[in-house]
mmCIF file of C-alpha atoms in Angstrom:
data_model
loop_
_atom_site.group_PDB
_atom_site.id
_atom_site.type_symbol
_atom_site.label_atom_id
_atom_site.label_comp_id
_atom_site.label_asym_id
_atom_site.label_seq_id
_atom_site.Cartn_x
_atom_site.Cartn_y
_atom_site.Cartn_z
ATOM 1 C CA MET A 1 109.916 88.161 133.351
ATOM 2 C CA GLN A 2 110.056 91.946 133.020
ATOM 3 C CA PRO A 3 110.269 93.240 129.425
ATOM 4 C CA HIS A 4 113.434 95.003 128.291
ATOM 5 C CA VAL A 5 113.193 98.787 128.583
ATOM 6 C CA ASN A 6 113.367 99.154 124.792
ATOM 7 C CA GLU A 7 110.743 96.541 123.976
ATOM 8 C CA GLY A 8 107.858 98.072 122.058
ATOM 9 C CA THR A 9 110.048 100.821 120.617
ATOM 10 C CA VAL A 10 112.251 101.475 117.589
ATOM 11 C CA SER A 11 115.242 103.710 116.978
ATOM 12 C CA VAL A 12 114.553 107.388 116.329
ATOM 13 C CA HIS A 13 116.740 106.996 113.229
ATOM 14 C CA LEU A 14 114.264 104.515 111.768
ATOM 15 C CA ALA A 15 111.311 106.729 112.755
ATOM 16 C CA ARG A 16 112.843 109.792 111.054
ATOM 17 C CA PHE A 17 113.480 107.753 107.919
ATOM 18 C CA LEU A 18 109.893 106.449 107.793
ATOM 19 C CA LEU A 19 108.434 109.894 108.413
ATOM 20 C CA GLU A 20 110.568 111.342 105.564
ATOM 21 C CA ALA A 21 109.426 108.484 103.280
ATOM 22 C CA VAL A 22 105.815 109.352 104.053
ATOM 23 C CA ARG A 23 106.541 113.012 103.267
ATOM 24 C CA ARG A 24 108.169 112.094 99.941
ATOM 25 C CA SER A 25 105.053 110.109 99.024
ATOM 26 C CA GLY A 26 103.108 113.395 98.963
ATOM 27 C CA THR A 27 101.125 112.699 102.117
ATOM 28 C CA SER A 28 100.420 115.588 104.433
ATOM 29 C CA LEU A 29 102.176 115.049 107.779
ATOM 30 C CA GLY A 30 99.415 116.875 109.662
ATOM 31 C CA ARG A 31 97.684 113.722 110.810
ATOM 32 C CA PHE A 32 100.902 112.564 112.479
ATOM 33 C CA ALA A 33 101.465 115.766 114.448
ATOM 34 C CA ARG A 34 99.191 114.580 117.288
ATOM 35 C CA LEU A 35 101.440 111.551 117.981
ATOM 36 C CA PRO A 36 103.553 112.515 121.018
ATOM 37 C CA ASP A 37 106.620 110.578 119.965
ATOM 38 C CA LEU A 38 106.786 112.311 116.602
ATOM 39 C CA ASP A 39 107.218 115.757 118.121
ATOM 40 C CA PRO A 40 110.089 117.589 116.361
ATOM 41 C CA GLU A 41 112.031 117.935 119.629
ATOM 42 C CA VAL A 42 111.782 114.200 120.208
ATOM 43 C CA LEU A 43 112.934 113.407 116.655
ATOM 44 C CA ARG A 44 115.999 115.620 117.034
ATOM 45 C CA ASP A 45 117.268 113.560 119.983
ATOM 46 C CA ASP A 46 119.348 110.577 118.770
ATOM 47 C CA LEU A 47 118.696 108.751 122.057
ATOM 48 C CA SER A 48 114.902 108.828 121.714
ATOM 49 C CA ARG A 49 113.020 105.592 121.228
ATOM 50 C CA ILE A 50 109.732 105.787 119.303
ATOM 51 C CA SER A 51 106.833 103.427 120.037
ATOM 52 C CA SER A 52 106.470 100.543 117.611
ATOM 53 C CA PRO A 53 102.732 101.322 117.112
ATOM 54 C CA THR A 54 103.680 104.809 115.949
ATOM 55 C CA ALA A 55 106.144 103.283 113.513
ATOM 56 C CA LEU A 56 103.393 100.964 112.342
ATOM 57 C CA VAL A 57 101.122 103.923 111.643
ATOM 58 C CA LEU A 58 103.852 105.270 109.338
ATOM 59 C CA TRP A 59 104.293 101.883 107.653
ATOM 60 C CA GLU A 60 100.556 101.664 107.195
ATOM 61 C CA GLN A 61 100.548 104.976 105.360
ATOM 62 C CA LEU A 62 103.434 103.869 103.174
ATOM 63 C CA THR A 63 101.610 100.709 102.076
ATOM 64 C CA LEU A 64 98.890 102.972 100.581
ATOM 65 C CA THR A 65 101.402 104.299 98.039
ATOM 66 C CA GLU A 66 102.117 102.545 94.766
ATOM 67 C CA PRO A 67 103.408 99.989 94.175
ATOM 68 C CA ALA A 68 102.550 98.758 97.694
ATOM 69 C CA SER A 69 104.191 95.357 97.244
ATOM 70 C CA ALA A 70 107.597 96.875 96.550
ATOM 71 C CA ILE A 71 107.553 99.909 98.869
ATOM 72 C CA GLY A 72 109.799 98.219 101.412
ATOM 73 C CA ALA A 73 112.574 97.904 98.811
ATOM 74 C CA LEU A 74 111.993 101.187 97.003
ATOM 75 C CA ILE A 75 112.405 103.387 100.057
ATOM 76 C CA THR A 76 115.922 102.010 100.741
ATOM 77 C CA HIS A 77 117.126 104.021 97.742
ATOM 78 C CA HIS A 78 116.858 107.006 100.074
ATOM 79 C CA ALA A 79 118.808 105.362 102.923
ATOM 80 C CA PRO A 80 122.567 105.886 102.497
ATOM 81 C CA ILE A 81 124.971 104.483 105.089
ATOM 82 C CA GLY A 82 124.497 106.412 108.322
ATOM 83 C CA THR A 83 120.705 106.789 107.975
ATOM 84 C CA PHE A 84 120.187 104.224 110.753
ATOM 85 C CA GLY A 85 122.909 105.473 113.051
ATOM 86 C CA ILE A 86 125.400 103.159 114.764
ATOM 87 C CA TRP A 87 123.656 100.053 113.401
ATOM 88 C CA ASP A 88 124.676 100.925 109.846
ATOM 89 C CA TYR A 89 128.323 101.082 110.817
ATOM 90 C CA LEU A 90 128.170 97.803 112.772
ATOM 91 C CA LEU A 91 126.890 96.205 109.568
ATOM 92 C CA THR A 92 129.480 97.689 107.226
ATOM 93 C CA THR A 93 132.644 97.715 109.385
ATOM 94 C CA GLY A 94 134.745 94.591 109.873
ATOM 95 C CA GLY A 95 136.722 91.879 108.193
ATOM 96 C CA ASN A 96 133.967 90.413 106.028
ATOM 97 C CA LEU A 97 130.162 90.261 105.753
ATOM 98 C CA VAL A 98 129.864 87.122 107.881
ATOM 99 C CA GLU A 99 131.347 89.004 110.826
ATOM 100 C CA THR A 100 129.454 92.277 110.241
ATOM 101 C CA ILE A 101 126.059 90.680 109.618
ATOM 102 C CA GLU A 102 126.331 88.555 112.743
ATOM 103 C CA ARG A 103 127.235 91.661 114.721
ATOM 104 C CA ALA A 104 124.347 93.665 113.256
ATOM 105 C CA VAL A 105 121.939 90.878 114.151
ATOM 106 C CA ALA A 106 123.235 90.832 117.733
ATOM 107 C CA TYR A 107 122.643 94.588 117.930
ATOM 108 C CA LEU A 108 119.330 94.633 116.076
ATOM 109 C CA GLU A 109 117.875 96.570 118.995
ATOM 110 C CA CYS A 110 119.890 99.592 117.791
ATOM 111 C CA ILE A 111 117.400 99.970 114.935
ATOM 112 C CA GLY A 112 114.307 97.858 115.616
ATOM 113 C CA ASP A 113 111.964 96.564 118.293
ATOM 114 C CA PRO A 114 113.661 93.735 120.272
ATOM 115 C CA ALA A 115 110.227 92.257 120.983
ATOM 116 C CA GLY A 116 109.015 92.258 117.365
ATOM 117 C CA GLU A 117 111.957 91.823 115.035
ATOM 118 C CA LYS A 118 113.693 88.478 114.685
ATOM 119 C CA ILE A 119 116.629 87.788 112.360
ATOM 120 C CA GLN A 120 118.547 84.541 111.994
ATOM 121 C CA THR A 121 121.530 83.587 109.869
ATOM 122 C CA THR A 122 122.549 80.136 108.710
ATOM 123 C CA GLU A 123 125.425 78.766 106.660
ATOM 124 C CA ASP A 124 124.944 75.824 104.306
ATOM 125 C CA GLY A 125 128.085 75.010 102.361
ATOM 126 C CA PRO A 126 128.793 77.925 100.007
ATOM 127 C CA HIS A 127 125.536 79.692 100.930
ATOM 128 C CA PHE A 128 124.862 82.259 103.698
ATOM 129 C CA THR A 129 121.185 82.950 104.424
ATOM 130 C CA ILE A 130 119.530 85.748 106.384
ATOM 131 C CA ARG A 131 115.920 85.136 107.577
ATOM 132 C CA HIS A 132 113.576 87.782 108.938
ATOM 133 C CA THR A 133 110.249 87.788 110.762
ATOM 134 C CA THR A 134 108.269 90.595 112.387
ATOM 135 C CA GLY A 135 105.145 90.886 114.501
ATOM 136 C CA PRO A 136 101.667 89.751 113.433
ATOM 137 C CA TRP A 137 100.541 93.144 112.185
ATOM 138 C CA ALA A 138 98.246 93.864 109.218
ATOM 139 C CA PRO A 139 99.362 91.647 106.309
ATOM 140 C CA ASP A 140 100.320 94.487 103.974
ATOM 141 C CA VAL A 141 102.388 96.155 106.695
ATOM 142 C CA VAL A 142 104.163 92.879 107.551
ATOM 143 C CA GLU A 143 104.943 92.353 103.870
ATOM 144 C CA ALA A 144 106.452 95.839 103.529
ATOM 145 C CA ILE A 145 108.558 95.402 106.679
ATOM 146 C CA ASP A 146 109.837 91.995 105.609
ATOM 147 C CA ILE A 147 110.855 93.260 102.202
ATOM 148 C CA PHE A 148 112.452 96.362 103.741
ATOM 149 C CA ALA A 149 114.548 94.272 106.191
ATOM 150 C CA LEU A 150 116.017 92.053 103.468
ATOM 151 C CA ALA A 151 116.493 95.041 101.147
ATOM 152 C CA THR A 152 118.363 96.906 103.887
ATOM 153 C CA PHE A 153 120.771 94.014 104.449
ATOM 154 C CA LEU A 154 121.417 93.820 100.723
ATOM 155 C CA THR A 155 122.094 97.541 100.280
ATOM 156 C CA ARG A 156 124.516 97.471 103.228
ATOM 157 C CA ALA A 157 126.232 94.366 101.838
ATOM 158 C CA ARG A 158 126.760 96.142 98.528
ATOM 159 C CA ALA A 159 128.074 99.267 100.246
ATOM 160 C CA ALA A 160 130.435 97.344 102.543
ATOM 161 C CA THR A 161 131.927 95.138 99.802
ATOM 162 C CA ARG A 162 131.778 97.744 97.031
ATOM 163 C CA ARG A 163 130.461 94.935 94.885
ATOM 164 C CA PRO A 164 127.182 94.586 92.982
ATOM 165 C CA VAL A 165 126.161 91.707 95.282
ATOM 166 C CA VAL A 166 123.337 89.677 93.722
ATOM 167 C CA PRO A 167 121.478 87.168 95.917
ATOM 168 C CA LEU A 168 121.375 83.560 94.855
ATOM 169 C CA ARG A 169 117.755 83.414 95.982
ATOM 170 C CA VAL A 170 115.161 85.656 97.695
ATOM 171 C CA THR A 171 112.059 84.161 99.356
ATOM 172 C CA PHE A 172 108.953 85.642 100.918
ATOM 173 C CA THR A 173 106.164 84.116 102.937
ATOM 174 C CA HIS A 174 103.717 86.448 101.257
ATOM 175 C CA ARG A 175 101.644 85.676 98.187
ATOM 176 C CA ALA A 176 102.956 86.756 94.817
ATOM 177 C CA PRO A 177 101.841 90.233 93.668
ATOM 178 C CA HIS A 178 100.305 90.795 90.255
ATOM 179 C CA GLN A 179 103.741 91.897 89.062
ATOM 180 C CA HIS A 180 107.023 92.197 90.902
ATOM 181 C CA ARG A 181 109.202 93.954 88.345
ATOM 182 C CA HIS A 182 110.413 96.462 90.963
ATOM 183 C CA LEU A 183 111.582 93.659 93.235
ATOM 184 C CA VAL A 184 113.444 91.950 90.390
ATOM 185 C CA GLU A 185 115.149 95.210 89.506
ATOM 186 C CA PHE A 186 116.098 95.943 93.089
ATOM 187 C CA PHE A 187 117.399 92.507 94.124
ATOM 188 C CA GLY A 188 118.987 91.929 90.704
ATOM 189 C CA THR A 189 117.562 88.433 90.293
ATOM 190 C CA ARG A 190 114.445 86.758 88.962
ATOM 191 C CA THR A 191 114.833 83.963 91.513
ATOM 192 C CA ILE A 192 112.276 85.458 93.878
ATOM 193 C CA GLU A 193 109.921 82.902 95.442
ATOM 194 C CA PHE A 194 106.620 83.673 97.176
ATOM 195 C CA ASN A 195 104.443 81.623 99.544
ATOM 196 C CA SER A 196 107.705 80.276 100.991
ATOM 197 C CA PRO A 197 108.300 79.012 104.561
ATOM 198 C CA SER A 198 110.406 82.064 105.418
ATOM 199 C CA ASN A 199 111.511 85.528 104.310
ATOM 200 C CA SER A 200 115.114 85.031 103.330
ATOM 201 C CA LEU A 201 118.078 86.408 101.420
ATOM 202 C CA THR A 202 120.726 83.873 100.320
ATOM 203 C CA LEU A 203 124.177 85.157 99.455
ATOM 204 C CA LEU A 204 127.155 83.378 97.973
ATOM 205 C CA ASP A 205 130.218 82.490 100.086
ATOM 206 C CA GLU A 206 132.473 84.455 97.721
ATOM 207 C CA ASP A 207 130.512 87.626 98.602
ATOM 208 C CA VAL A 208 130.134 87.177 102.362
ATOM 209 C CA ARG A 209 133.745 86.061 102.952
ATOM 210 C CA ALA A 210 135.466 88.545 100.682
ATOM 211 C CA PRO A 211 137.643 90.965 102.723
ATOM 212 C CA LEU A 212 135.979 94.334 103.073
ATOM 213 C CA PRO A 213 138.060 96.992 101.275
ATOM 214 C CA LYS A 214 137.859 99.547 104.119
ATOM 215 C CA ALA A 215 138.498 97.167 107.063
ATOM 216 C CA GLN A 216 140.154 98.850 110.005
ATOM 217 C CA PRO A 217 141.152 96.322 112.707
ATOM 218 C CA GLY A 218 139.824 97.237 116.159
ATOM 219 C CA LEU A 219 137.239 99.759 114.963
ATOM 220 C CA GLU A 220 134.389 97.253 115.396
ATOM 221 C CA LYS A 221 135.143 97.035 119.147
ATOM 222 C CA ILE A 222 134.836 100.800 119.455
ATOM 223 C CA LEU A 223 131.515 100.681 117.581
ATOM 224 C CA MET A 224 130.187 97.939 119.853
ATOM 225 C CA ARG A 225 131.066 99.934 122.979
ATOM 226 C CA HIS A 226 129.274 102.935 121.495
ATOM 227 C CA ALA A 227 126.270 100.762 120.663
ATOM 228 C CA ASP A 228 126.142 99.425 124.248
ATOM 229 C CA LEU A 229 126.258 102.942 125.609
ATOM 230 C CA THR A 230 123.545 104.088 123.205
ATOM 231 C CA LEU A 231 121.212 101.317 124.263
ATOM 232 C CA ALA A 232 121.932 101.858 127.961
ATOM 233 C CA THR A 233 121.118 105.562 127.776
ATOM 234 C CA SER A 234 118.240 105.424 125.273
ATOM 235 C CA ARG A 235 115.018 107.162 126.230
ATOM 236 C CA PRO A 236 111.600 105.673 125.369
ATOM 237 C CA VAL A 237 109.386 108.726 124.883
ATOM 238 C CA LEU A 238 105.956 107.615 125.981
ATOM 239 C CA GLN A 239 104.490 108.021 129.469
ATOM 240 C CA TRP A 240 102.411 105.206 130.992
ATOM 241 C CA ARG A 241 99.072 106.097 129.428
ATOM 242 C CA ASP A 242 100.700 106.753 126.048
ATOM 243 C CA ARG A 243 102.438 103.392 126.330
ATOM 244 C CA PHE A 244 99.170 101.711 127.236
ATOM 245 C CA ARG A 245 97.464 103.321 124.183
ATOM 246 C CA ALA A 246 100.338 102.267 121.915
ATOM 247 C CA THR A 247 100.176 98.699 123.228
ATOM 248 C CA LEU A 248 96.406 98.652 122.734
ATOM 249 C CA ILE A 249 96.765 99.887 119.117
ATOM 250 C CA ALA A 250 99.321 97.150 118.469
ATOM 251 C CA ALA A 251 96.985 94.554 119.973
ATOM 252 C CA LEU A 252 94.177 95.712 117.668
ATOM 253 C CA HIS A 253 96.510 95.258 114.702
ATOM 254 C CA GLU A 254 97.267 91.727 115.912
ATOM 255 C CA ASP A 255 93.633 90.932 116.682
ATOM 256 C CA THR A 256 94.620 90.246 120.313
ATOM 257 C CA ALA A 257 93.036 93.242 122.035
ATOM 258 C CA SER A 258 91.954 91.484 125.239
ATOM 259 C CA LEU A 259 92.443 92.829 128.740
ATOM 260 C CA ASP A 260 94.615 89.846 129.726
ATOM 261 C CA HIS A 261 96.846 90.133 126.630
ATOM 262 C CA VAL A 262 97.430 93.888 126.949
ATOM 263 C CA ALA A 263 98.106 93.552 130.696
ATOM 264 C CA GLN A 264 100.655 90.845 129.961
ATOM 265 C CA ARG A 265 102.364 93.049 127.377
ATOM 266 C CA LEU A 266 102.602 95.775 130.003
ATOM 267 C CA ALA A 267 104.016 93.312 132.592
ATOM 268 C CA MET A 268 101.158 93.698 135.045
ATOM 269 C CA SER A 269 98.056 91.795 136.150
ATOM 270 C CA PRO A 270 94.629 92.613 134.588
ATOM 271 C CA ARG A 271 93.457 93.875 137.981
ATOM 272 C CA THR A 272 96.417 96.274 138.247
ATOM 273 C CA LEU A 273 95.780 97.488 134.712
ATOM 274 C CA GLN A 274 92.148 98.199 135.537
ATOM 275 C CA ARG A 275 93.192 100.027 138.721
ATOM 276 C CA ARG A 276 95.727 102.189 136.811
ATOM 277 C CA LEU A 277 93.047 103.127 134.268
ATOM 278 C CA GLY A 278 90.640 103.918 137.120
ATOM 279 C CA ASP A 279 93.188 106.243 138.659
ATOM 280 C CA LEU A 280 93.164 108.135 135.328
ATOM 281 C CA GLY A 281 89.352 108.383 135.360
ATOM 282 C CA THR A 282 88.796 105.881 132.579
ATOM 283 C CA ASN A 283 88.343 102.134 132.104
ATOM 284 C CA TRP A 284 89.138 99.356 129.664
ATOM 285 C CA ARG A 285 85.909 99.610 127.685
ATOM 286 C CA GLU A 286 86.215 103.366 127.234
ATOM 287 C CA GLU A 287 89.839 103.141 126.151
ATOM 288 C CA ILE A 288 89.316 100.449 123.544
ATOM 289 C CA GLU A 289 86.320 102.336 122.182
ATOM 290 C CA ALA A 290 88.322 105.607 121.982
ATOM 291 C CA VAL A 291 91.249 103.980 120.190
ATOM 292 C CA ARG A 292 88.973 102.244 117.707
ATOM 293 C CA GLN A 293 87.095 105.454 116.996
ATOM 294 C CA GLU A 294 90.222 107.534 116.483
ATOM 295 C CA HIS A 295 91.860 105.011 114.138
ATOM 296 C CA THR A 296 88.644 104.366 112.212
ATOM 297 C CA MET A 297 88.062 108.076 111.577
ATOM 298 C CA ASP A 298 91.647 108.501 110.391
ATOM 299 C CA LEU A 299 91.328 105.636 107.928
ATOM 300 C CA LEU A 300 87.923 106.762 106.610
ATOM 301 C CA ARG A 301 89.010 110.336 106.072
ATOM 302 C CA THR A 302 92.566 109.847 104.766
ATOM 303 C CA THR A 303 92.460 106.568 102.793
ATOM 304 C CA ASP A 304 90.292 104.779 100.263
ATOM 305 C CA LEU A 305 90.685 101.379 101.946
ATOM 306 C CA PRO A 306 87.608 99.135 101.590
ATOM 307 C CA LEU A 307 85.410 98.991 104.706
ATOM 308 C CA GLN A 308 86.269 95.317 105.119
ATOM 309 C CA SER A 309 89.972 96.227 105.428
ATOM 310 C CA ILE A 310 89.263 99.070 107.882
ATOM 311 C CA ALA A 311 87.110 96.754 110.036
ATOM 312 C CA ALA A 312 89.947 94.243 110.220
ATOM 313 C CA ARG A 313 92.542 96.925 111.064
ATOM 314 C CA VAL A 314 90.527 98.289 114.032
ATOM 315 C CA GLY A 315 89.420 94.945 115.427
ATOM 316 C CA TYR A 316 85.809 94.578 114.253
ATOM 317 C CA SER A 317 84.575 91.155 113.177
ATOM 318 C CA ASP A 318 82.828 92.405 110.047
ATOM 319 C CA VAL A 319 81.689 95.482 108.123
ATOM 320 C CA ARG A 320 78.282 95.518 109.839
ATOM 321 C CA ALA A 321 79.933 95.972 113.258
ATOM 322 C CA LEU A 322 82.004 98.799 111.838
ATOM 323 C CA ARG A 323 78.937 100.544 110.346
ATOM 324 C CA ARG A 324 77.086 100.319 113.647
ATOM 325 C CA ALA A 325 80.047 101.796 115.518
ATOM 326 C CA VAL A 326 80.458 104.700 113.062
ATOM 327 C CA ARG A 327 76.720 105.522 113.294
ATOM 328 C CA ARG A 328 76.989 105.500 117.085
ATOM 329 C CA TRP A 329 79.942 107.885 117.074
ATOM 330 C CA GLU A 330 79.030 110.216 114.221
ATOM 331 C CA GLY A 331 75.330 109.692 113.541
ATOM 332 C CA ARG A 332 76.155 109.039 109.884
ATOM 333 C CA PRO A 333 77.203 105.972 107.838
ATOM 334 C CA PRO A 334 80.891 105.510 106.922
ATOM 335 C CA HIS A 335 80.492 106.540 103.279
ATOM 336 C CA ALA A 336 79.235 109.989 104.401
ATOM 337 C CA LEU A 337 82.542 110.647 106.133
ATOM 338 C CA ARG A 338 84.783 109.871 103.196
ATOM 339 C CA GLN A 339 86.351 112.644 101.129
ATOM 340 C CA PRO A 340 85.803 112.661 97.357
ATOM 341 C CA THR A 341 89.469 111.631 96.959
ATOM 342 C CA ALA A 342 90.332 109.980 100.223
ATOM 343 C CA ARG A 343 93.778 108.714 99.459
ATOM 344 C CA SER A 344 96.604 111.137 100.125
ATOM 345 C CA ARG A 345 99.346 111.062 97.566
#
């Protein structure tokens, strides 16, 4: 089965928001300038689709800010309705939240990666629950994305109803942080459970079925037609080699960077992938080495992550393998490449 044209990409609206969040954190944007799908001209085009691996690089940087465990919720304070384009209006326009949330889930592709983001809704008596999962990226990145997704649904629910909607319960699959005061303040409840089977937000029936104060019958159909047109005319930015590199970076994050897996993600056979690389004057081994080197150097020079964490992020089995690779590339050990204050604020 061929992948959907937008698989492996996210909305340019989401990319612009993440890039601005990184800028607000005090991080220099210079290291992101080399990414082809973050070119200013690309970001100005509302029909552009940015690669998911590029979005993950931005998320990775955000998780280095404090407090990392709450960053997914905190950044939504800077996301008024309209930040995420047509998807925001699908979520806030209609008869009640049951209708609008179901519609926003159906059109999740308007903001996220249809291959990586999964959202389900269930009704159980007087309770309405939204569940979210994302791809198997680095654990801190997955945690930030899961929190961000639920926080975004809650902020839109509050905006649409013009009520201080408070969840009955919030659950996360992630382990409990040392303190989660920021999450309690944001969600408005202390009933936040960690190490749970799912990431979920449970709302009361009286909130999700209350008529929306600004309901305009028929407007949702116009928005859906506009969403369909936007998706049909969207433009993934990356060329084939860029897409291959982005897919390889994602596979390294997932610890699945094998020739067979990457070929499958690109909807081709391993032999065809090797031939395409040969046509470009490179091969699988050279490409995986180049991607690992580039990402490792970035992390060593711009973060203060422990070597164990860096090794895991770039696909090495342990720190010794990472040290050997860095000496091979640079002729120096990793600690010699780190700045006195590596972390960018």
